[in-house]
Short mmCIF file of C-alpha atoms (C1' of nucleotides) in Angstrom, two decimals:
data_model
loop_
_atom_site.label_atom_id
_atom_site.label_comp_id
_atom_site.label_asym_id
_atom_site.label_seq_id
_atom_site.Cartn_x
_atom_site.Cartn_y
_atom_site.Cartn_z
CA UNK C 222 2.43 23.22 -0.03
CA UNK C 223 1.33 21.80 3.30
CA UNK C 224 3.06 18.63 2.15
CA UNK C 225 6.22 20.61 1.54
CA UNK C 226 6.02 22.02 5.05
CA UNK C 227 5.65 18.54 6.51
CA UNK C 228 8.61 17.34 4.51
CA UNK C 229 10.65 20.28 5.73
CA UNK C 230 9.62 19.65 9.32
CA UNK C 231 10.64 16.00 9.03
CA UNK C 232 14.12 16.77 7.71
CA UNK C 233 16.76 16.14 10.31
CA UNK C 234 18.48 19.29 11.43
CA UNK C 235 22.26 19.27 11.48
CA UNK C 236 22.24 18.71 15.24
CA UNK C 237 20.43 15.36 15.36
CA UNK C 238 22.73 13.35 13.21
CA UNK C 239 21.62 10.26 15.13
CA UNK C 240 18.26 10.35 13.34
CA UNK C 241 19.92 10.95 10.00
CA UNK C 242 22.30 8.04 10.55
CA UNK C 243 19.44 5.74 11.39
CA UNK C 244 17.53 6.96 8.35
CA UNK C 245 20.42 5.85 6.16
CA UNK C 246 20.46 2.42 7.79
CA UNK C 247 16.69 2.01 7.35
CA UNK C 248 17.10 2.92 3.70
CA UNK C 249 19.70 0.19 3.27
CA UNK C 250 17.46 -2.39 4.83
CA UNK C 251 14.26 -1.47 2.98
CA UNK C 252 16.18 -1.68 -0.25
CA UNK C 253 17.32 -5.22 0.53
CA UNK C 254 13.94 -6.36 1.79
CA UNK C 255 12.38 -6.97 -1.62
CA UNK C 256 14.94 -9.62 -2.49
CA UNK C 257 13.87 -11.60 0.53
CA UNK C 258 10.16 -11.33 -0.28
CA UNK C 259 10.87 -12.42 -3.84
CA UNK C 260 12.49 -15.60 -2.55
CA UNK C 261 9.39 -16.46 -0.54
CA UNK C 262 7.27 -16.10 -3.68
CA UNK C 263 9.85 -18.20 -5.48
CA UNK C 264 9.50 -21.00 -2.92
CA UNK C 265 5.70 -20.83 -3.28
CA UNK C 266 5.14 -19.82 0.34
CA UNK C 267 4.26 -16.75 2.40
CA UNK C 268 6.45 -14.92 4.94
CA UNK C 269 4.81 -16.86 7.78
CA UNK C 270 5.86 -20.13 6.17
CA UNK C 271 9.35 -18.73 5.77
CA UNK C 272 9.48 -17.90 9.46
CA UNK C 273 8.28 -21.43 10.25
CA UNK C 274 10.98 -22.96 8.07
CA UNK C 275 13.57 -20.91 9.94
CA UNK C 276 12.32 -22.18 13.28
CA UNK C 277 12.28 -25.79 12.11
CA UNK C 278 15.76 -25.33 10.68
CA UNK C 279 16.98 -24.73 14.21
CA UNK C 280 15.19 -27.80 15.57
CA UNK C 281 12.07 -29.98 15.12
CA UNK C 282 9.15 -28.52 16.97
CA UNK C 283 5.70 -29.54 18.28
CA UNK C 284 2.70 -27.76 16.77
CA UNK C 285 1.90 -26.06 20.04
CA UNK C 286 5.40 -24.59 20.33
CA UNK C 287 5.19 -23.29 16.77
CA UNK C 288 1.95 -21.50 17.66
CA UNK C 289 3.64 -19.88 20.63
CA UNK C 290 6.62 -18.64 18.62
CA UNK C 291 4.52 -17.53 15.65
CA UNK C 292 2.15 -15.81 18.07
CA UNK C 293 -0.89 -17.23 16.35
CA UNK C 294 -3.66 -19.69 17.12
CA UNK C 295 -2.95 -23.43 17.11
CA UNK C 296 -5.65 -23.97 14.49
CA UNK C 297 -3.76 -21.66 12.20
CA UNK C 298 -0.58 -23.68 12.68
CA UNK C 299 -2.50 -26.72 11.46
CA UNK C 300 -3.21 -24.87 8.20
CA UNK C 301 0.36 -23.57 7.89
CA UNK C 302 1.90 -27.01 8.40
CA UNK C 303 -0.69 -28.56 6.06
CA UNK C 304 0.63 -26.31 3.32
CA UNK C 305 4.31 -26.89 4.06
CA UNK C 306 3.58 -30.62 4.11
CA UNK C 307 1.77 -30.38 0.76
CA UNK C 308 4.87 -28.62 -0.58
CA UNK C 309 7.00 -31.48 0.67
CA UNK C 310 8.99 -29.28 3.04
CA UNK C 311 7.96 -30.87 6.37
CA UNK C 312 6.66 -34.07 7.93
CA UNK C 313 4.49 -34.66 11.01
CA UNK C 314 5.99 -37.28 13.32
CA UNK C 315 4.29 -38.63 16.43
CA UNK C 316 6.20 -37.85 19.60
CA UNK C 317 7.44 -40.94 21.40
CA UNK C 318 7.09 -39.42 24.85
CA UNK C 319 3.59 -37.94 24.51
CA UNK C 320 1.23 -39.42 21.96
CA UNK C 321 -0.86 -36.26 21.83
CA UNK C 322 2.08 -34.31 20.43
CA UNK C 323 3.14 -34.18 16.79
CA UNK C 324 6.67 -33.17 16.01
CA UNK C 325 7.17 -31.20 12.82
CA UNK C 326 10.50 -31.91 11.09
CA UNK C 327 12.04 -30.65 7.86
CA UNK C 328 12.34 -33.04 4.92
CA UNK C 329 15.47 -33.01 2.76
CA UNK C 330 13.67 -30.62 0.44
CA UNK C 331 12.64 -28.52 3.42
CA UNK C 332 16.23 -28.28 4.61
CA UNK C 333 17.26 -27.08 1.19
CA UNK C 334 14.50 -24.46 1.14
CA UNK C 335 15.37 -23.32 4.67
CA UNK C 336 19.02 -23.00 3.70
CA UNK C 337 18.06 -20.78 0.76
CA UNK C 338 15.93 -18.65 3.06
CA UNK C 339 18.76 -18.27 5.52
CA UNK C 340 21.23 -17.38 2.80
CA UNK C 341 18.88 -14.80 1.27
CA UNK C 342 18.17 -13.15 4.60
CA UNK C 343 21.81 -12.74 5.46
CA UNK C 344 23.19 -12.22 1.98
CA UNK C 345 24.96 -8.86 2.25
CA UNK C 346 24.18 -6.10 -0.27
CA UNK C 347 26.52 -6.20 -3.24
CA UNK C 348 27.94 -2.85 -2.17
CA UNK C 349 29.37 -4.53 0.94
CA UNK C 350 32.19 -5.77 -1.27
CA UNK C 351 33.18 -2.21 -2.07
CA UNK C 352 34.20 -1.64 1.53
CA UNK C 353 37.68 -2.60 2.62
CA UNK C 354 38.13 -5.25 5.29
CA UNK C 355 39.06 -2.51 7.74
CA UNK C 356 35.93 -0.54 6.93
CA UNK C 357 33.76 -3.62 7.30
CA UNK C 358 35.32 -4.29 10.68
CA UNK C 359 34.55 -0.73 11.73
CA UNK C 360 30.97 -1.01 10.48
CA UNK C 361 30.49 -4.33 12.27
CA UNK C 362 31.84 -2.93 15.49
CA UNK C 363 29.61 0.15 15.37
CA UNK C 364 26.53 -1.86 14.37
CA UNK C 365 26.98 -4.41 17.13
CA UNK C 366 27.04 -1.57 19.65
CA UNK C 367 23.71 -0.44 18.18
CA UNK C 368 22.31 -3.92 18.66
CA UNK C 369 22.90 -3.57 22.36
CA UNK C 370 24.15 -7.11 22.70
CA UNK C 371 21.27 -8.43 20.61
CA UNK C 372 22.02 -11.30 18.27
CA UNK C 373 20.25 -11.73 14.97
CA UNK C 374 17.02 -13.10 16.36
CA UNK C 375 15.16 -15.90 14.53
CA UNK C 376 12.42 -13.66 13.25
CA UNK C 377 12.15 -12.39 9.70
CA UNK C 378 10.92 -9.43 7.67
CA UNK C 379 7.38 -10.03 6.45
CA UNK Q 70 22.31 -33.28 15.30
CA UNK Q 71 21.53 -32.61 11.65
CA UNK Q 72 20.34 -29.25 12.88
CA UNK Q 73 23.69 -28.66 14.55
CA UNK Q 74 25.47 -29.47 11.31
CA UNK Q 75 23.30 -27.01 9.45
CA UNK Q 76 24.01 -24.35 12.03
CA UNK Q 77 27.72 -25.01 11.75
CA UNK Q 78 27.57 -24.83 7.98
CA UNK Q 79 25.73 -21.51 8.14
CA UNK Q 80 28.26 -19.87 10.47
CA UNK Q 81 30.38 -17.29 8.72
CA UNK Q 82 34.00 -18.29 8.50
CA UNK Q 83 36.59 -15.71 9.52
CA UNK Q 84 37.21 -14.88 5.87
CA UNK Q 85 33.75 -13.70 4.89
CA UNK Q 86 33.38 -10.94 7.40
CA UNK Q 87 31.07 -9.22 4.90
CA UNK Q 88 28.34 -11.75 5.68
CA UNK Q 89 28.94 -11.43 9.39
CA UNK Q 90 28.78 -7.65 9.19
CA UNK Q 91 25.50 -7.80 7.37
CA UNK Q 92 24.16 -10.30 9.87
CA UNK Q 93 24.78 -7.80 12.62
CA UNK Q 94 22.96 -5.08 10.69
CA UNK Q 95 19.99 -7.35 10.02
CA UNK Q 96 19.85 -8.14 13.71
CA UNK Q 97 19.71 -4.45 14.54
CA UNK Q 98 16.87 -3.89 12.14
CA UNK Q 99 14.76 -6.90 13.13
CA UNK Q 100 15.04 -5.82 16.72
CA UNK Q 101 13.68 -2.36 15.89
CA UNK Q 102 10.93 -3.64 13.62
CA UNK Q 103 8.51 -4.66 16.36
CA UNK Q 104 8.27 -1.11 17.65
CA UNK Q 105 7.04 -0.02 14.24
CA UNK Q 106 4.44 -2.78 14.00
CA UNK Q 107 3.22 -1.93 17.49
CA UNK Q 108 2.56 1.64 16.37
CA UNK Q 109 0.40 0.42 13.48
CA UNK Q 110 -1.69 -1.60 15.93
CA UNK Q 111 -1.81 1.45 18.16
CA UNK Q 112 -3.24 3.56 15.34
CA UNK Q 113 -5.82 0.84 14.65
CA UNK Q 114 -4.55 0.16 11.15
CA UNK Q 115 -2.54 -2.44 9.24
CA UNK Q 116 0.88 -2.04 7.59
CA UNK Q 117 -0.79 -1.37 4.24
CA UNK Q 118 -2.67 1.54 5.74
CA UNK Q 119 0.58 2.79 7.21
CA UNK Q 120 2.21 2.69 3.80
CA UNK Q 121 -0.78 4.57 2.37
CA UNK Q 122 -0.52 7.26 5.04
CA UNK Q 123 3.16 7.68 4.16
CA UNK Q 124 2.33 8.16 0.50
CA UNK Q 125 -0.42 10.67 1.26
CA UNK Q 126 1.90 12.47 3.62
CA UNK Q 127 4.11 13.27 0.64
CA UNK Q 128 1.17 14.48 -1.46
CA UNK Q 129 -2.57 13.96 -2.10
CA UNK Q 130 -3.13 11.17 -4.55
CA UNK Q 131 -5.88 9.78 -6.84
CA UNK Q 132 -7.17 6.31 -6.03
CA UNK Q 133 -5.70 4.88 -9.21
CA UNK Q 134 -2.20 6.17 -8.39
CA UNK Q 135 -2.42 4.65 -4.92
CA UNK Q 136 -3.24 1.28 -6.47
CA UNK Q 137 -0.18 1.55 -8.70
CA UNK Q 138 2.18 2.40 -5.84
CA UNK Q 139 0.69 -0.17 -3.47
CA UNK Q 140 0.82 -2.72 -6.28
CA UNK Q 141 -2.69 -3.90 -5.60
CA UNK Q 142 -6.06 -3.84 -7.31
CA UNK Q 143 -8.10 -0.62 -7.45
CA UNK Q 144 -11.01 -2.34 -5.70
CA UNK Q 145 -8.74 -3.04 -2.78
CA UNK Q 146 -7.77 0.63 -2.60
CA UNK Q 147 -11.46 1.44 -2.24
CA UNK Q 148 -11.58 -0.77 0.84
CA UNK Q 149 -8.33 0.62 2.25
CA UNK Q 150 -9.43 4.23 1.85
CA UNK Q 151 -12.87 3.38 3.22
CA UNK Q 152 -11.22 2.29 6.41
CA UNK Q 153 -8.84 5.25 6.66
CA UNK Q 154 -11.83 7.52 6.05
CA UNK Q 155 -13.83 5.75 8.79
CA UNK Q 156 -10.87 6.36 11.08
CA UNK Q 157 -10.97 10.04 10.17
CA UNK Q 158 -7.48 10.01 8.68
CA UNK Q 159 -8.36 10.89 5.05
CA UNK Q 160 -10.98 12.57 2.87
CA UNK Q 161 -12.06 11.91 -0.71
CA UNK Q 162 -12.14 15.10 -2.77
CA UNK Q 163 -13.42 15.31 -6.34
CA UNK Q 164 -10.76 16.37 -8.79
CA UNK Q 165 -11.50 19.68 -10.47
CA UNK Q 166 -9.83 18.73 -13.74
CA UNK Q 167 -11.38 15.26 -14.20
CA UNK Q 168 -14.66 14.49 -12.50
CA UNK Q 169 -14.04 10.77 -12.63
CA UNK Q 170 -11.05 11.15 -10.33
CA UNK Q 171 -11.15 11.31 -6.54
CA UNK Q 172 -8.23 12.84 -4.75
CA UNK Q 173 -7.40 11.34 -1.37
CA UNK Q 174 -6.05 13.88 1.14
CA UNK Q 175 -5.00 13.61 4.76
CA UNK Q 176 -7.18 15.26 7.41
CA UNK Q 177 -5.56 17.07 10.34
CA UNK Q 178 -5.83 13.85 12.30
CA UNK Q 179 -4.34 11.93 9.38
CA UNK Q 180 -1.37 14.29 9.24
CA UNK Q 181 -0.78 13.71 12.92
CA UNK Q 182 -0.95 9.92 12.47
CA UNK Q 183 1.37 10.06 9.46
CA UNK Q 184 3.83 12.15 11.42
CA UNK Q 185 3.84 9.57 14.21
CA UNK Q 186 4.42 6.82 11.64
CA UNK Q 187 7.32 8.69 10.11
CA UNK Q 188 8.84 9.41 13.48
CA UNK Q 189 8.54 5.76 14.56
CA UNK Q 190 10.06 4.44 11.36
CA UNK Q 191 13.08 6.69 11.61
CA UNK Q 192 13.41 6.82 15.37
CA UNK Q 193 16.95 5.58 15.99
CA UNK Q 194 17.56 2.78 18.49
CA UNK Q 195 18.26 4.07 21.97
CA UNK Q 196 21.79 2.71 21.69
CA UNK Q 197 22.50 5.23 18.94
CA UNK Q 198 22.99 7.81 21.67
CA UNK Q 199 25.85 5.79 23.12
CA UNK Q 200 27.94 6.44 20.01
CA UNK Q 201 29.99 9.60 19.83
CA UNK Q 202 29.24 12.13 17.11
CA UNK Q 203 32.39 11.04 15.33
CA UNK Q 204 31.34 7.41 15.46
CA UNK Q 205 27.88 8.23 14.17
CA UNK Q 206 29.43 10.14 11.30
CA UNK Q 207 31.60 7.13 10.46
CA UNK Q 208 28.61 4.79 10.65
CA UNK Q 209 26.54 7.10 8.47
CA UNK Q 210 29.30 7.33 5.91
CA UNK Q 211 29.82 3.57 5.73
CA UNK Q 212 26.09 2.85 5.62
CA UNK Q 213 25.46 5.33 2.84
CA UNK Q 214 28.08 3.55 0.75
CA UNK Q 215 26.14 0.31 1.36
CA UNK Q 216 22.97 1.98 0.12
CA UNK Q 217 24.61 2.47 -3.24
CA UNK Q 218 23.21 5.96 -3.62
CA UNK Q 219 19.76 4.83 -2.55
CA UNK Q 220 17.74 7.19 -0.42
CA UNK Q 221 15.30 5.95 2.19
CA UNK Q 222 12.54 4.97 -0.21
CA UNK Q 223 8.88 5.56 0.69
CA UNK Q 224 8.14 1.92 1.41
CA UNK Q 225 7.83 0.41 4.84
CA UNK Q 226 8.37 -2.83 6.78
CA UNK Q 227 5.23 -4.91 6.87
"C1'" DT H 257 -9.70 -32.56 34.64
"C1'" DA H 258 -6.20 -30.44 31.56
"C1'" DT H 259 -3.75 -30.43 27.20
"C1'" DT H 260 -2.59 -31.44 22.01
"C1'" DG H 261 -4.03 -31.12 17.70
"C1'" DT H 262 -7.98 -30.89 14.51
"C1'" DT H 263 -12.41 -29.44 12.47
"C1'" DA H 264 -16.35 -26.17 11.70
"C1'" DT H 265 -17.21 -21.55 11.16
"C1'" DA H 266 -16.73 -16.50 10.72
"C1'" DC H 267 -14.07 -12.28 9.73
"C1'" DT H 268 -10.53 -9.74 7.25
"C1'" DC H 269 -7.68 -8.83 3.23
"C1'" DT H 270 -7.11 -9.19 -1.51
"C1'" DA H 271 -8.32 -10.21 -6.39
"C1'" DT H 272 -11.51 -10.72 -10.64
"C1'" DA H 273 -15.49 -9.31 -13.09
"C1'" DA H 274 -19.34 -6.46 -13.89
"C1'" DC H 275 -21.21 -1.87 -13.39
"C1'" DT H 276 -21.56 3.74 -13.40
"C1'" DA H 277 -20.11 8.01 -14.54
"C1'" DT H 278 -17.30 10.45 -16.81
"C1'" DA H 279 -13.77 11.42 -20.73
"C1'" DT T 295 -14.34 3.43 -26.90
"C1'" DA T 296 -11.45 3.91 -22.81
"C1'" DT T 297 -10.73 5.17 -17.97
"C1'" DA T 298 -11.70 6.12 -12.60
"C1'" DG T 299 -13.87 4.36 -9.00
"C1'" DT T 300 -17.32 1.21 -6.96
"C1'" DT T 301 -19.87 -3.03 -5.99
"C1'" DA T 302 -20.61 -8.13 -5.95
"C1'" DT T 303 -18.32 -12.13 -5.20
"C1'" DA T 304 -14.70 -15.59 -4.34
"C1'" DG T 305 -10.17 -17.15 -2.41
"C1'" DA T 306 -6.59 -17.01 1.03
"C1'" DG T 307 -5.15 -16.28 6.05
"C1'" DT T 308 -6.36 -16.06 10.70
"C1'" DA T 309 -9.28 -16.42 14.97
"C1'" DT T 310 -12.91 -18.59 18.17
"C1'" DA T 311 -15.42 -22.53 19.70
"C1'" DA T 312 -16.32 -27.32 19.90
"C1'" DC T 313 -14.35 -31.86 19.57
"C1'" DA T 314 -11.44 -36.46 19.93
"C1'" DA T 315 -7.45 -38.53 21.77
"C1'" DT T 316 -4.29 -38.65 25.36
"C1'" DA T 317 -2.15 -37.23 29.73
#
DNA sequence: TATTGTTATACTCTATAACTATA
DNA sequence: TATAGTTATAGAGTATAACAATA
């Protein structure tokens, strides 16, 4: 009963269609999210490892820089890279300019895994095909105005 | 250099605008996601607790049912509810029909927290206001066709 | 002296197994 | 005998502090 009242209160009135529109978009995304998490399980890694693969896919990276982008402690990066290395996805290479630094680079297998991650993240929902090219163009145009000039940033759903 | 090749390979050609459209939508969502995670930190809880609050917001729930929906072990639910109870967000109430069962219900403070969670999750990006009502209607219509009849399910970004 | 990466250690989150109180 | 919830315990993930190698 109280729950029903809360539900009622949370329902968008006809005037704030902005909220309702966003609600629909969130629903679309949440629905797609599970597919991405399933891939991580499939690759035998966690979302943090997935994010790391995506960063390394862009470019090799020192441990310290990974810590900064992952917003975690350097000691944790050691553990994360240990696991990716055990999986055969990355290699530690000594930097030639600074012998303190280790550069983490993707192996061939790591590249393949990172490519699968990238494809899964950006694989459109099947229903996208049911829109006409014109409709997709309209959707893209409206969505990019929502993004406010923001590109798809190299972060990922965890 | 290899990285550049990979980037090139991953760029959507002009023909598969479906992928590009989805990429834009993913970008919009990832950008909004941090605001939601910040709220969880603000409430002093983790994403799992947030998900639990959302479930309890819909209706009180036995421990066992929470475990099923959260897809985790019952012993873990004990810990999760312990913490929400310590925060003052929920109460354990004995079931009147089965004395083995404990019903978890939101307190007044819990309702307030759950309302904030719900509002944050469905708060549209500021840029939504820059669309006209007609454009929002078009976006909503297109997005709902992407959802394939799926409502905004009671899960949440972690 | 400062910085990079690692190790030792502790805390949190989650799961498995054993326990209790009901049914 | 089976089920709801708890407790004891162990395994991951992450953080802090101390350390070795290098700048």
